[in-house]
């Protein structure tokens, strides 16, 4: 498993281009005025959150990233070209640390300039005045910035998807958000947490899809154990039980037990019980399944299908109320 959650990077922004000292040279005007252009802006480095990124693995090999310098000013009042900014894409939940202090916590879809490109210097035409018609002065470009940053991935989700392998968690994440978590018809498809953002109007929350939980997970069995720590920080658990499971109630018991064994605190978290893959059962069977859950656990499940989208609106309604 390759779940990179910490990377150190040296980031360097570009220096601004120098302003030019130059004078117009036209055939019939021997003493043309100053026409030295301004230097271009140096490139900045910008950090952007992207829901298609799930880890920091794409940054591990880089170590040092430098944006280009701005070009120097040119004749004829032409400014030098500004350098292109560099965008670094990071997953939601990336924390950026410099000298042990948090510079930025990127927990929503946002971007921020981490090292700013230097300003271009002014060309000599700026310095022309009544007393100085031929300034022999221009500014150098401003220096870029250089610093070492630690990027740390903290999974910060408001809602955690929990369930046995193959319960349809990733499919649900994909149906509710723009995430593209891998889906396949076998257990342990998801090997590392995936995040997505569920949105409705102004309301948006981060959902985490974690590897499936099996019996013994709390003691280290399977993959889910490593990630139970992450869902400790969520404020609601969406417990997924597959409608076509041979023993839905047993599935639920296993999840409850593993959560409790891992940390009794997890059991005090608000839960929403979901019967996923509802399209695989008749309405009558779904109803009787709901009844069983109500009798055994005093919990009435919502039923959803990531294939027909049945129940998804109602699910978002509930999430809006609870989170
Ligand atoms: N019919 C139907 N099949 C579904 C639905 N949701 C998921 N599936 C199928 O169930 C299988 C498992 O789906 P996943 O979303 O990968 O399940 P998971 O819980 O993320 O599985 P792990 O990552 O292995 O724990 C896939 O073959 C899906 O196509 C659904 O709503 N209806
Ligand atoms: Mg999955």
Short mmCIF file of C-alpha atoms and ligand atoms in Angstrom, two decimals:
data_model
loop_
_atom_site.label_atom_id
_atom_site.label_comp_id
_atom_site.label_asym_id
_atom_site.label_seq_id
_atom_site.Cartn_x
_atom_site.Cartn_y
_atom_site.Cartn_z
CA UNK A 1 0.00 0.00 0.00
CA UNK A 2 1.37 3.36 -0.93
CA UNK A 3 -0.36 5.94 1.14
CA UNK A 4 2.02 8.85 1.13
CA UNK A 5 0.97 11.33 3.70
CA UNK A 6 4.00 13.56 4.13
CA UNK A 7 6.30 15.23 1.62
CA UNK A 8 8.93 17.93 1.94
CA UNK A 9 9.36 20.39 -0.92
CA UNK A 10 11.60 23.37 -1.57
CA UNK A 11 9.57 25.91 -3.48
CA UNK A 12 11.15 28.80 -5.33
CA UNK A 13 9.26 31.52 -7.14
CA UNK A 14 10.70 33.32 -10.15
CA UNK A 15 12.63 36.55 -9.99
CA UNK A 16 11.12 39.55 -11.74
CA UNK A 17 12.75 40.68 -14.98
CA UNK A 18 14.94 43.80 -14.88
CA UNK A 19 13.72 47.12 -16.22
CA UNK A 20 15.67 48.33 -19.26
CA UNK A 21 17.67 51.51 -19.74
CA UNK A 22 17.25 52.48 -23.36
CA UNK A 23 16.60 55.54 -25.54
CA UNK A 24 14.52 55.88 -28.64
CA UNK A 25 16.53 55.96 -31.83
CA UNK A 26 14.63 57.35 -34.75
CA UNK A 27 16.17 58.58 -37.95
CA UNK A 28 15.21 62.22 -37.65
CA UNK A 29 15.16 62.49 -33.84
CA UNK A 30 18.70 61.99 -32.61
CA UNK A 31 17.82 62.59 -28.96
CA UNK A 32 14.83 60.32 -28.51
CA UNK A 33 13.32 59.92 -25.06
CA UNK A 34 13.76 56.93 -22.73
CA UNK A 35 11.89 53.84 -23.96
CA UNK A 36 13.27 51.03 -21.76
CA UNK A 37 10.40 48.66 -20.89
CA UNK A 38 9.54 47.06 -17.57
CA UNK A 39 10.64 43.61 -16.53
CA UNK A 40 8.04 40.81 -16.51
CA UNK A 41 6.73 39.23 -13.31
CA UNK A 42 8.43 36.10 -12.03
CA UNK A 43 6.35 32.93 -11.84
CA UNK A 44 4.48 32.15 -8.61
CA UNK A 45 3.76 28.71 -7.21
CA UNK A 46 0.11 28.12 -6.46
CA UNK A 47 -1.36 25.30 -4.43
CA UNK A 48 -4.79 24.06 -5.53
CA UNK A 49 -7.00 21.43 -4.00
CA UNK A 50 -8.27 18.85 -6.45
CA UNK A 51 -10.72 16.08 -5.68
CA UNK A 52 -8.99 13.82 -8.24
CA UNK A 53 -5.91 13.77 -6.06
CA UNK A 54 -6.05 11.38 -3.13
CA UNK A 55 -2.47 11.24 -1.94
CA UNK A 56 0.72 13.26 -2.12
CA UNK A 57 2.51 10.49 -4.00
CA UNK A 58 2.84 12.59 -7.16
CA UNK A 59 5.02 15.06 -5.24
CA UNK A 60 7.51 12.68 -3.62
CA UNK A 61 10.01 12.61 -6.48
CA UNK A 62 10.11 16.36 -6.97
CA UNK A 63 11.97 17.71 -3.90
CA UNK A 64 12.48 21.13 -5.47
CA UNK A 65 10.16 23.12 -7.69
CA UNK A 66 11.16 26.41 -9.25
CA UNK A 67 9.03 28.79 -11.28
CA UNK A 68 10.68 30.64 -14.16
CA UNK A 69 12.00 34.18 -13.96
CA UNK A 70 10.29 37.10 -15.69
CA UNK A 71 11.96 38.36 -18.88
CA UNK A 72 13.82 41.65 -18.91
CA UNK A 73 12.22 44.81 -20.28
CA UNK A 74 12.63 45.56 -23.96
CA UNK A 75 13.04 48.61 -26.16
CA UNK A 76 10.13 50.60 -27.42
CA UNK A 77 8.43 50.53 -23.98
CA UNK A 78 7.76 46.82 -24.36
CA UNK A 79 7.51 44.91 -21.09
CA UNK A 80 9.33 41.64 -20.67
CA UNK A 81 7.17 38.54 -20.66
CA UNK A 82 5.84 37.44 -17.29
CA UNK A 83 6.65 33.86 -16.35
CA UNK A 84 3.95 31.21 -16.18
CA UNK A 85 2.80 30.27 -12.69
CA UNK A 86 3.15 26.67 -11.54
CA UNK A 87 0.11 24.94 -10.08
CA UNK A 88 0.59 22.15 -7.58
CA UNK A 89 -2.49 20.00 -7.11
CA UNK A 90 -3.06 18.48 -3.70
CA UNK A 91 -5.86 16.45 -2.13
CA UNK A 92 -8.38 17.96 0.21
CA UNK A 93 -7.04 17.80 3.74
CA UNK A 94 -3.48 18.83 2.90
CA UNK A 95 -1.81 20.84 5.60
CA UNK A 96 1.22 22.95 4.72
CA UNK A 97 3.81 23.51 7.40
CA UNK A 98 6.85 25.79 7.47
CA UNK A 99 9.30 25.81 10.38
CA UNK A 100 6.90 23.78 12.46
CA UNK A 101 4.02 26.17 11.95
CA UNK A 102 0.92 25.64 9.90
CA UNK A 103 0.90 28.00 6.96
CA UNK A 104 -2.34 26.73 5.48
CA UNK A 105 -4.93 24.05 6.00
CA UNK A 106 -6.57 23.21 2.71
CA UNK A 107 -9.89 21.71 3.61
CA UNK A 108 -12.12 22.93 0.81
CA UNK A 109 -11.88 23.54 -2.91
CA UNK A 110 -9.51 26.48 -2.93
CA UNK A 111 -6.18 27.77 -4.13
CA UNK A 112 -3.48 29.82 -2.58
CA UNK A 113 -0.20 31.38 -3.65
CA UNK A 114 2.55 29.86 -1.54
CA UNK A 115 5.57 31.64 -3.00
CA UNK A 116 4.94 34.77 -4.99
CA UNK A 117 6.87 35.68 -8.12
CA UNK A 118 9.01 38.81 -7.92
CA UNK A 119 7.70 42.03 -9.45
CA UNK A 120 9.35 43.17 -12.64
CA UNK A 121 11.62 46.23 -12.37
CA UNK A 122 10.54 49.52 -13.90
CA UNK A 123 12.14 50.58 -17.18
CA UNK A 124 13.87 53.91 -17.46
CA UNK A 125 10.92 55.73 -19.04
CA UNK A 126 9.29 55.78 -15.59
CA UNK A 127 12.08 58.00 -14.31
CA UNK A 128 11.79 60.75 -16.86
CA UNK A 129 11.04 64.09 -15.27
CA UNK A 130 11.19 67.80 -16.07
CA UNK A 131 14.74 67.97 -14.81
CA UNK A 132 15.87 64.60 -16.13
CA UNK A 133 14.84 63.92 -19.72
CA UNK A 134 17.33 61.11 -20.16
CA UNK A 135 17.28 58.96 -17.02
CA UNK A 136 20.04 56.39 -16.89
CA UNK A 137 18.17 54.50 -14.23
CA UNK A 138 15.99 51.43 -14.18
CA UNK A 139 14.98 48.99 -11.43
CA UNK A 140 16.23 45.44 -11.09
CA UNK A 141 13.56 42.77 -10.83
CA UNK A 142 12.37 41.81 -7.35
CA UNK A 143 13.86 38.55 -6.05
CA UNK A 144 11.69 35.47 -5.91
CA UNK A 145 10.95 33.68 -2.63
CA UNK A 146 12.43 30.41 -1.52
CA UNK A 147 11.33 28.23 1.36
CA UNK A 148 11.03 24.64 2.49
CA UNK A 149 7.55 23.38 3.18
CA UNK A 150 6.20 20.15 4.59
CA UNK A 151 2.99 18.93 3.01
CA UNK A 152 1.02 16.67 5.29
CA UNK A 153 -2.14 14.87 4.37
CA UNK A 154 -4.68 14.76 7.13
CA UNK A 155 -7.81 13.08 6.12
CA UNK A 156 -10.45 15.52 7.13
CA UNK A 157 -13.88 14.42 6.28
CA UNK A 158 -17.21 15.35 7.74
CA UNK A 159 -18.78 12.05 6.83
CA UNK A 160 -17.20 8.58 6.85
CA UNK A 161 -18.40 5.71 4.67
CA UNK A 162 -18.04 2.48 6.57
CA UNK A 163 -18.96 -1.04 5.56
CA UNK A 164 -17.77 -4.47 4.66
CA UNK A 165 -15.70 -4.94 1.53
CA UNK A 166 -17.84 -4.83 -1.61
CA UNK A 167 -20.73 -3.09 0.14
CA UNK A 168 -20.85 -0.40 -2.54
CA UNK A 169 -19.12 2.40 -0.60
CA UNK A 170 -17.00 3.65 -3.46
CA UNK A 171 -19.93 3.48 -5.87
CA UNK A 172 -21.93 5.58 -3.45
CA UNK A 173 -19.13 8.11 -3.08
CA UNK A 174 -18.96 8.41 -6.85
CA UNK A 175 -22.73 8.75 -7.14
CA UNK A 176 -22.89 11.48 -4.50
CA UNK A 177 -19.81 13.45 -5.51
CA UNK A 178 -17.53 14.07 -8.45
CA UNK A 179 -14.95 11.66 -7.06
CA UNK A 180 -13.85 8.68 -9.10
CA UNK A 181 -13.03 6.05 -6.55
CA UNK A 182 -12.25 2.66 -8.09
CA UNK A 183 -15.17 0.24 -8.16
CA UNK A 184 -14.98 -3.48 -8.83
CA UNK A 185 -16.91 -6.62 -8.09
CA UNK A 186 -14.44 -7.98 -5.57
CA UNK A 187 -13.53 -7.14 -1.98
CA UNK A 188 -10.71 -4.74 -1.11
CA UNK A 189 -10.90 -2.71 -4.26
CA UNK A 190 -10.31 0.42 -2.25
CA UNK A 191 -6.81 0.35 -0.78
CA UNK A 192 -6.57 3.90 0.49
CA UNK A 193 -9.06 6.53 1.52
CA UNK A 194 -10.77 8.55 -1.15
CA UNK A 195 -12.46 11.85 -0.58
CA UNK A 196 -15.29 13.55 -2.38
CA UNK A 197 -17.32 16.66 -1.81
CA UNK A 198 -21.09 16.35 -1.66
CA UNK A 199 -22.76 19.62 -2.52
CA UNK A 200 -26.17 21.12 -2.58
CA UNK A 201 -26.46 24.86 -3.16
CA UNK A 202 -24.20 26.52 -0.60
CA UNK A 203 -23.93 23.44 1.58
CA UNK A 204 -20.92 21.18 0.99
CA UNK A 205 -19.34 18.43 3.05
CA UNK A 206 -16.40 16.11 2.56
CA UNK A 207 -17.11 12.38 2.47
CA UNK A 208 -14.39 9.79 3.00
CA UNK A 209 -14.54 6.34 1.46
CA UNK A 210 -12.25 3.99 3.36
CA UNK A 211 -11.26 0.38 2.75
CA UNK A 212 -13.77 -2.25 3.82
CA UNK A 213 -13.94 -3.41 7.42
CA UNK A 214 -13.96 -7.11 8.20
CA UNK A 215 -14.24 -9.10 11.35
CA UNK A 216 -11.03 -8.57 13.33
CA UNK A 217 -10.28 -5.21 11.71
CA UNK A 218 -9.91 -3.54 15.09
CA UNK A 219 -7.07 -5.96 15.81
CA UNK A 220 -5.36 -5.29 12.52
CA UNK A 221 -7.09 -7.68 10.14
CA UNK A 222 -7.67 -6.54 6.57
CA UNK A 223 -7.02 -2.97 5.54
CA UNK A 224 -9.75 -1.05 7.26
CA UNK A 225 -7.94 -0.89 10.56
CA UNK A 226 -5.32 1.66 9.48
CA UNK A 227 -8.04 3.96 8.38
CA UNK A 228 -10.38 3.75 11.30
CA UNK A 229 -8.26 6.48 12.83
CA UNK A 230 -9.30 8.79 10.04
CA UNK A 231 -12.98 8.36 10.58
CA UNK A 232 -12.54 9.22 14.23
CA UNK A 233 -12.55 12.83 13.13
CA UNK A 234 -15.73 12.70 11.08
CA UNK A 235 -18.98 13.83 12.57
CA UNK A 236 -21.24 11.21 11.01
CA UNK A 237 -20.78 7.61 9.94
CA UNK A 238 -22.66 6.28 6.95
CA UNK A 239 -22.84 2.57 7.55
CA UNK A 240 -23.34 0.68 4.31
CA UNK A 241 -24.95 -2.74 4.21
CA UNK A 242 -25.36 -4.38 0.81
CA UNK A 243 -28.96 -5.34 0.04
CA UNK A 244 -27.83 -8.58 -1.56
CA UNK A 245 -25.76 -9.65 1.41
CA UNK A 246 -26.52 -13.11 2.74
CA UNK A 247 -26.72 -11.76 6.26
CA UNK A 248 -27.33 -8.02 6.40
CA UNK A 249 -27.90 -8.01 10.16
CA UNK A 250 -24.73 -9.94 10.77
CA UNK A 251 -22.85 -7.43 8.57
CA UNK A 252 -24.11 -4.61 10.70
CA UNK A 253 -23.16 -6.40 13.92
CA UNK A 254 -19.62 -6.96 12.67
CA UNK A 255 -19.23 -3.29 11.80
CA UNK A 256 -20.59 -2.18 15.17
CA UNK A 257 -18.33 -4.57 17.01
CA UNK A 258 -15.21 -3.54 15.10
CA UNK A 259 -15.93 0.15 15.58
CA UNK A 260 -16.45 -0.40 19.28
CA UNK A 261 -13.35 -2.57 19.64
CA UNK A 262 -11.28 0.05 17.93
CA UNK A 263 -12.61 2.86 20.03
CA UNK A 264 -15.80 3.01 22.07
CA UNK A 265 -15.94 6.66 21.06
CA UNK A 266 -16.69 5.65 17.49
CA UNK A 267 -19.95 4.15 18.65
CA UNK A 268 -21.09 7.42 20.13
CA UNK A 269 -20.86 9.13 16.78
CA UNK A 270 -24.12 9.78 14.96
CA UNK A 271 -24.80 7.09 12.39
CA UNK A 272 -26.96 6.78 9.37
CA UNK A 273 -27.71 3.24 8.32
CA UNK A 274 -27.86 2.59 4.59
CA UNK A 275 -28.99 -0.42 2.66
CA UNK A 276 -27.02 -0.06 -0.56
CA UNK A 277 -27.62 -1.77 -3.93
CA UNK A 278 -31.36 -1.47 -3.32
CA UNK A 279 -32.00 -2.15 -7.00
CA UNK A 280 -31.08 -5.78 -6.38
CA UNK A 281 -34.06 -6.44 -4.08
CA UNK A 282 -37.79 -6.22 -4.64
CA UNK A 283 -39.65 -3.48 -2.78
CA UNK A 284 -41.28 -6.12 -0.59
CA UNK A 285 -37.94 -7.60 0.42
CA UNK A 286 -36.49 -4.17 1.08
CA UNK A 287 -39.42 -3.36 3.33
CA UNK A 288 -39.02 -6.51 5.34
CA UNK A 289 -35.28 -5.87 5.65
CA UNK A 290 -35.99 -2.38 6.99
CA UNK A 291 -38.41 -3.87 9.48
CA UNK A 292 -35.82 -6.36 10.71
CA UNK A 293 -33.32 -3.59 11.29
CA UNK A 294 -35.91 -1.59 13.14
CA UNK A 295 -36.75 -4.51 15.39
CA UNK A 296 -33.18 -5.64 16.04
CA UNK A 297 -31.36 -2.34 16.24
CA UNK A 298 -34.04 0.34 16.61
CA UNK A 299 -32.68 1.83 13.42
CA UNK A 300 -34.55 2.40 10.23
CA UNK A 301 -32.20 2.29 7.25
CA UNK A 302 -32.36 4.48 4.19
CA UNK A 303 -32.21 2.52 0.98
CA UNK A 304 -30.04 3.68 -1.89
CA UNK A 305 -28.85 2.48 -5.24
CA UNK A 306 -25.84 3.90 -7.02
CA UNK A 307 -27.11 2.30 -10.22
CA UNK A 308 -30.60 3.83 -10.34
CA UNK A 309 -29.79 6.73 -8.00
CA UNK A 310 -32.79 5.71 -5.92
CA UNK A 311 -32.71 7.23 -2.45
CA UNK A 312 -29.79 9.56 -3.09
CA UNK A 313 -31.86 12.74 -2.83
CA UNK A 314 -33.34 11.60 0.45
CA UNK A 315 -29.85 10.67 1.67
CA UNK A 316 -28.53 14.16 0.91
CA UNK A 317 -31.57 15.64 2.68
CA UNK A 318 -30.68 13.64 5.76
CA UNK A 319 -27.00 14.55 5.56
CA UNK A 320 -27.94 18.22 5.29
CA UNK A 321 -29.96 17.90 8.45
CA UNK A 322 -27.33 15.98 10.40
CA UNK A 323 -23.99 17.42 9.30
N1 LIG B 1 -26.62 -3.41 -8.58
C1 LIG B 1 -25.82 -2.58 -7.91
N2 LIG B 1 -24.51 -2.86 -7.80
C2 LIG B 1 -23.74 -2.01 -7.11
C3 LIG B 1 -24.26 -0.85 -6.48
N3 LIG B 1 -23.24 -0.22 -5.83
C4 LIG B 1 -22.14 -0.96 -6.07
N4 LIG B 1 -22.42 -2.03 -6.83
C5 LIG B 1 -21.48 -3.07 -7.28
O1 LIG B 1 -20.91 -3.70 -6.16
C6 LIG B 1 -19.52 -3.98 -6.36
C7 LIG B 1 -18.69 -3.35 -5.27
O2 LIG B 1 -18.82 -1.93 -5.35
P1 LIG B 1 -17.76 -0.95 -4.69
O3 LIG B 1 -18.36 0.41 -4.79
O4 LIG B 1 -16.42 -1.17 -5.29
O5 LIG B 1 -17.77 -1.46 -3.20
P2 LIG B 1 -16.84 -1.04 -1.98
O6 LIG B 1 -17.67 -1.10 -0.76
O7 LIG B 1 -16.20 0.27 -2.26
O8 LIG B 1 -15.78 -2.19 -1.98
P3 LIG B 1 -14.30 -2.22 -1.31
O9 LIG B 1 -13.58 -1.01 -1.79
O10 LIG B 1 -13.70 -3.45 -1.86
O11 LIG B 1 -14.48 -2.26 0.16
C8 LIG B 1 -19.22 -3.46 -7.76
O12 LIG B 1 -19.30 -4.52 -8.66
C9 LIG B 1 -20.31 -2.46 -8.02
O13 LIG B 1 -20.59 -2.29 -9.38
C10 LIG B 1 -25.66 -0.59 -6.60
O14 LIG B 1 -26.21 0.38 -6.08
N5 LIG B 1 -26.39 -1.50 -7.31
MG1 LIG B 2 -14.29 0.71 -2.38
#
